[in-house]
Short mmCIF file of C-alpha atoms in Angstrom, two decimals:
data_model
loop_
_atom_site.label_atom_id
_atom_site.label_comp_id
_atom_site.label_asym_id
_atom_site.label_seq_id
_atom_site.Cartn_x
_atom_site.Cartn_y
_atom_site.Cartn_z
CA ASP A 1 199.52 -18.22 57.07
CA GLY A 2 197.37 -17.60 60.12
CA GLY A 3 198.49 -18.96 63.42
CA ILE A 4 199.80 -18.42 66.91
CA THR A 5 203.44 -17.48 67.46
CA GLN A 6 205.10 -18.04 70.81
CA SER A 7 208.57 -16.77 71.60
CA PRO A 8 211.13 -17.58 72.69
CA LYS A 9 211.13 -21.34 72.21
CA TYR A 10 213.46 -21.79 75.20
CA LEU A 11 213.88 -19.46 78.16
CA PHE A 12 216.03 -19.56 81.26
CA ARG A 13 215.22 -17.71 84.46
CA LYS A 14 217.61 -16.70 87.18
CA GLU A 15 216.66 -16.58 90.85
CA GLY A 16 214.54 -13.53 91.66
CA GLN A 17 214.02 -12.61 88.01
CA ASN A 18 210.79 -11.91 86.18
CA VAL A 19 210.55 -13.21 82.63
CA THR A 20 207.96 -12.55 79.94
CA LEU A 21 206.70 -15.05 77.38
CA SER A 22 205.29 -13.67 74.16
CA CYS A 23 202.12 -14.87 72.40
CA GLU A 24 200.86 -13.29 69.18
CA GLN A 25 197.98 -14.48 66.98
CA ASN A 26 196.81 -13.32 63.55
CA LEU A 27 193.64 -15.41 63.52
CA ASN A 28 191.44 -12.51 64.66
CA HIS A 29 190.43 -14.65 67.63
CA ASP A 30 188.63 -13.08 70.56
CA ALA A 31 189.76 -15.29 73.41
CA MET A 32 193.30 -16.16 74.39
CA TYR A 33 194.61 -18.56 77.02
CA TRP A 34 197.80 -19.52 78.84
CA TYR A 35 198.35 -23.09 79.98
CA ARG A 36 201.13 -24.79 81.85
CA GLN A 37 202.11 -28.39 81.07
CA ASP A 38 204.29 -30.49 83.37
CA PRO A 39 205.79 -33.83 82.28
CA GLY A 40 203.21 -36.58 81.95
CA GLN A 41 200.38 -34.27 82.91
CA GLY A 42 197.56 -32.51 81.18
CA LEU A 43 197.36 -28.78 80.68
CA ARG A 44 196.42 -26.47 83.53
CA LEU A 45 194.92 -23.03 82.91
CA ILE A 46 196.87 -20.03 84.19
CA TYR A 47 194.98 -17.02 82.78
CA TYR A 48 192.52 -16.31 80.02
CA SER A 49 191.12 -13.25 78.25
CA GLN A 50 187.93 -12.92 76.25
CA ILE A 51 188.32 -9.28 75.27
CA VAL A 52 190.94 -6.55 75.13
CA ASN A 53 191.81 -5.01 78.51
CA ASP A 54 190.09 -7.80 80.41
CA PHE A 55 191.39 -11.11 81.74
CA GLN A 56 190.55 -13.69 84.42
CA LYS A 57 192.56 -16.01 86.62
CA GLY A 58 192.61 -19.69 85.86
CA ASP A 59 193.31 -22.54 88.25
CA ILE A 60 196.99 -21.77 88.89
CA ALA A 61 197.40 -17.98 88.51
CA GLU A 62 199.60 -17.39 91.56
CA GLY A 63 203.05 -16.12 90.58
CA TYR A 64 201.95 -15.15 87.06
CA SER A 65 200.61 -11.95 85.47
CA VAL A 66 199.21 -11.09 82.04
CA SER A 67 198.05 -8.13 79.97
CA ARG A 68 195.77 -7.82 76.95
CA GLU A 69 196.36 -4.38 75.44
CA LYS A 70 195.83 -5.58 71.88
CA LYS A 71 193.55 -8.27 70.47
CA GLU A 72 196.52 -10.00 68.85
CA SER A 73 198.79 -10.16 71.87
CA PHE A 74 198.61 -11.84 75.30
CA PRO A 75 202.02 -11.84 77.03
CA LEU A 76 202.59 -13.87 80.20
CA THR A 77 205.02 -12.75 82.91
CA VAL A 78 206.41 -15.39 85.23
CA THR A 79 207.31 -13.49 88.38
CA SER A 80 209.85 -14.33 91.07
CA ALA A 81 206.89 -15.30 93.26
CA GLN A 82 206.41 -18.43 91.13
CA LYS A 83 208.70 -20.83 92.98
CA ASN A 84 208.44 -23.74 90.58
CA PRO A 85 208.37 -22.19 87.11
CA THR A 86 210.06 -25.01 85.19
CA ALA A 87 207.45 -26.21 82.70
CA PHE A 88 206.23 -26.07 79.12
CA TYR A 89 203.98 -23.05 78.55
CA LEU A 90 201.33 -23.09 75.86
CA CYS A 91 199.29 -20.21 74.49
CA ALA A 92 195.97 -20.83 72.77
CA SER A 93 193.20 -18.83 71.15
CA THR A 94 189.69 -19.34 69.91
CA SER A 95 186.94 -17.44 68.16
CA LEU A 96 183.90 -16.71 70.27
CA ARG A 97 181.82 -15.50 67.32
CA GLY A 98 180.01 -13.03 69.50
CA GLN A 99 179.03 -15.63 72.09
CA THR A 100 180.40 -16.11 75.57
CA ASP A 101 180.56 -19.81 74.94
CA SER A 102 181.63 -21.34 71.72
CA ASN A 103 181.95 -24.64 69.96
CA GLN A 104 185.02 -23.41 68.14
CA PRO A 105 188.19 -25.45 68.77
CA GLN A 106 191.18 -23.94 70.53
CA HIS A 107 194.27 -23.35 68.43
CA PHE A 108 197.69 -23.63 70.06
CA GLY A 109 201.15 -22.19 69.59
CA ASP A 110 204.29 -24.33 69.68
CA GLY A 111 205.08 -23.49 73.28
CA THR A 112 207.91 -22.03 75.35
CA ARG A 113 210.02 -24.24 77.57
CA LEU A 114 211.08 -22.40 80.72
CA SER A 115 213.89 -23.62 82.95
CA ILE A 116 215.63 -22.28 86.05
CA LEU A 117 219.34 -21.47 85.91
CA LYS B 1 185.27 -30.56 90.12
CA GLN B 2 185.60 -32.11 86.67
CA GLU B 3 188.27 -34.78 86.33
CA VAL B 4 189.38 -36.28 83.03
CA THR B 5 191.18 -39.61 82.87
CA GLN B 6 192.90 -41.24 79.93
CA ILE B 7 193.86 -44.89 80.03
CA PRO B 8 196.29 -46.29 79.09
CA ALA B 9 199.04 -43.72 79.61
CA ALA B 10 201.05 -45.35 76.83
CA LEU B 11 200.24 -47.71 73.99
CA SER B 12 202.41 -49.40 71.40
CA VAL B 13 200.94 -51.12 68.32
CA PRO B 14 202.23 -52.50 65.02
CA GLU B 15 201.52 -50.55 61.86
CA GLY B 16 198.16 -51.25 60.25
CA GLU B 17 196.27 -52.03 63.43
CA ASN B 18 192.99 -50.35 64.30
CA LEU B 19 193.08 -48.93 67.82
CA VAL B 20 190.92 -47.19 70.40
CA LEU B 21 191.97 -44.53 72.89
CA ASN B 22 189.78 -43.94 75.91
CA CYS B 23 188.77 -40.82 77.79
CA SER B 24 186.48 -40.65 80.81
CA PHE B 25 185.13 -37.65 82.70
CA THR B 26 183.37 -37.35 86.03
CA ASP B 27 180.81 -34.58 85.35
CA SER B 28 178.47 -35.31 82.45
CA ALA B 29 177.32 -31.68 82.20
CA ILE B 30 179.70 -30.79 79.39
CA TYR B 31 179.44 -28.34 76.52
CA ASN B 32 181.77 -30.20 74.18
CA LEU B 33 184.70 -32.59 74.09
CA GLN B 34 187.85 -32.17 72.02
CA TRP B 35 190.56 -34.58 71.01
CA PHE B 36 194.03 -33.14 70.42
CA ARG B 37 197.32 -34.48 69.12
CA GLN B 38 200.65 -33.34 70.57
CA ASP B 39 203.99 -34.12 68.97
CA PRO B 40 207.12 -34.02 71.19
CA GLY B 41 208.07 -30.46 72.15
CA LYS B 42 205.16 -29.00 70.20
CA GLY B 43 201.79 -27.45 70.84
CA LEU B 44 198.43 -29.17 70.49
CA THR B 45 196.62 -29.73 67.22
CA SER B 46 192.84 -30.05 67.36
CA LEU B 47 191.66 -33.29 65.76
CA LEU B 48 187.95 -33.51 66.47
CA LEU B 49 185.38 -31.59 68.48
CA ILE B 50 182.12 -33.24 69.53
CA GLN B 51 179.32 -31.00 70.70
CA SER B 52 177.24 -32.19 73.65
CA SER B 53 174.28 -32.88 71.34
CA GLN B 54 176.36 -35.09 69.03
CA ARG B 55 177.29 -38.75 69.34
CA GLU B 56 180.32 -38.85 67.06
CA GLN B 57 182.57 -37.00 64.65
CA THR B 58 184.73 -38.33 61.85
CA SER B 59 187.77 -36.98 60.06
CA GLY B 60 189.62 -39.26 57.67
CA ARG B 61 190.86 -42.30 59.60
CA LEU B 62 189.75 -40.82 62.91
CA ASN B 63 186.39 -41.32 64.57
CA ALA B 64 185.49 -39.92 67.97
CA SER B 65 182.42 -40.94 69.92
CA LEU B 66 180.78 -39.38 72.93
CA ASP B 67 178.53 -40.97 75.57
CA LYS B 68 177.68 -38.19 77.99
CA SER B 69 175.54 -40.30 80.28
CA SER B 70 178.38 -42.70 81.01
CA GLY B 71 181.06 -39.97 80.94
CA ARG B 72 183.08 -41.57 78.17
CA SER B 73 184.62 -40.79 74.83
CA THR B 74 186.69 -42.92 72.50
CA LEU B 75 189.01 -42.00 69.67
CA TYR B 76 189.20 -44.70 67.02
CA ILE B 77 192.18 -44.68 64.66
CA ALA B 78 191.88 -46.94 61.64
CA ALA B 79 194.83 -48.53 59.86
CA SER B 80 197.43 -46.91 62.09
CA GLN B 81 200.65 -45.52 60.59
CA PRO B 82 204.03 -44.61 62.14
CA GLY B 83 203.13 -40.96 61.51
CA ASP B 84 200.28 -41.34 63.99
CA SER B 85 202.83 -41.68 66.80
CA ALA B 86 202.16 -38.82 69.22
CA THR B 87 200.43 -38.06 72.50
CA TYR B 88 196.66 -37.80 72.25
CA LEU B 89 194.81 -35.64 74.76
CA CYS B 90 191.14 -35.22 75.35
CA ALA B 91 189.60 -32.14 76.93
CA VAL B 92 186.08 -31.38 78.07
CA LYS B 93 184.47 -27.98 78.17
CA ALA B 94 182.10 -27.33 81.05
CA SER B 95 178.56 -26.19 80.36
CA SER B 96 178.73 -23.48 82.99
CA GLY B 97 178.77 -20.64 80.49
CA SER B 98 182.36 -19.61 81.10
CA ALA B 99 184.63 -19.37 78.08
CA ARG B 100 187.58 -20.77 79.96
CA GLN B 101 186.69 -24.17 81.27
CA LEU B 102 188.64 -26.77 79.32
CA THR B 103 189.74 -29.62 81.56
CA PHE B 104 192.43 -31.83 80.06
CA GLY B 105 193.36 -35.45 80.57
CA SER B 106 197.02 -36.34 80.92
CA GLY B 107 197.11 -38.01 77.53
CA THR B 108 197.88 -41.37 75.93
CA GLN B 109 201.31 -41.66 74.32
CA LEU B 110 200.88 -43.72 71.15
CA THR B 111 203.73 -45.44 69.33
CA VAL B 112 203.01 -47.11 66.00
CA LEU B 113 205.81 -49.49 65.07
CA PRO B 114 206.76 -49.93 61.40
#
């Protein structure tokens, strides 16, 4: 079945440590996104990528980094510079169908919950 | 800057009731609006997407309407069931031409009591 796989489901970070969250999709989608969700709040965009080897900062990119070496994969690294990393992280993707903008819905993975040790 | 508001934050209804969830947005220049469902500890599932040129979309017991001029959307759920219990989020996509701009509301947590 096609979908988005995020791993791990739960992740713990020690002080000063970088951690990487995995996101893989087999939907052949062009664009991929990383969001952060805090309790009782909506999603906030961290980074997004429309094409391999290219990505743009979202609204809250500080303390995070990404790469897009393959169309299927968009890993997110939470660096030690992110002082408040505890949150639920969601990866999403969508088909652009050759257009910069698209009326295709975003599809989401099941998320990774990150906590500080 | 676009702001999306969902009221109420939580709603509890008995099974079988028809209900309406509300979403309002401050900038009417949108490309589309999406309604999502989120179960506890899970990702989001897209329910309905309304393009800016459309007034409503329907899927089964769900009907979403869009009034761009007033900056409002509603999600109507008919004959609610306990399985409908979840958090419902709306998100608007800006018409600026960027592929990234989805702005989310904070959601309405719905509980349908058996």
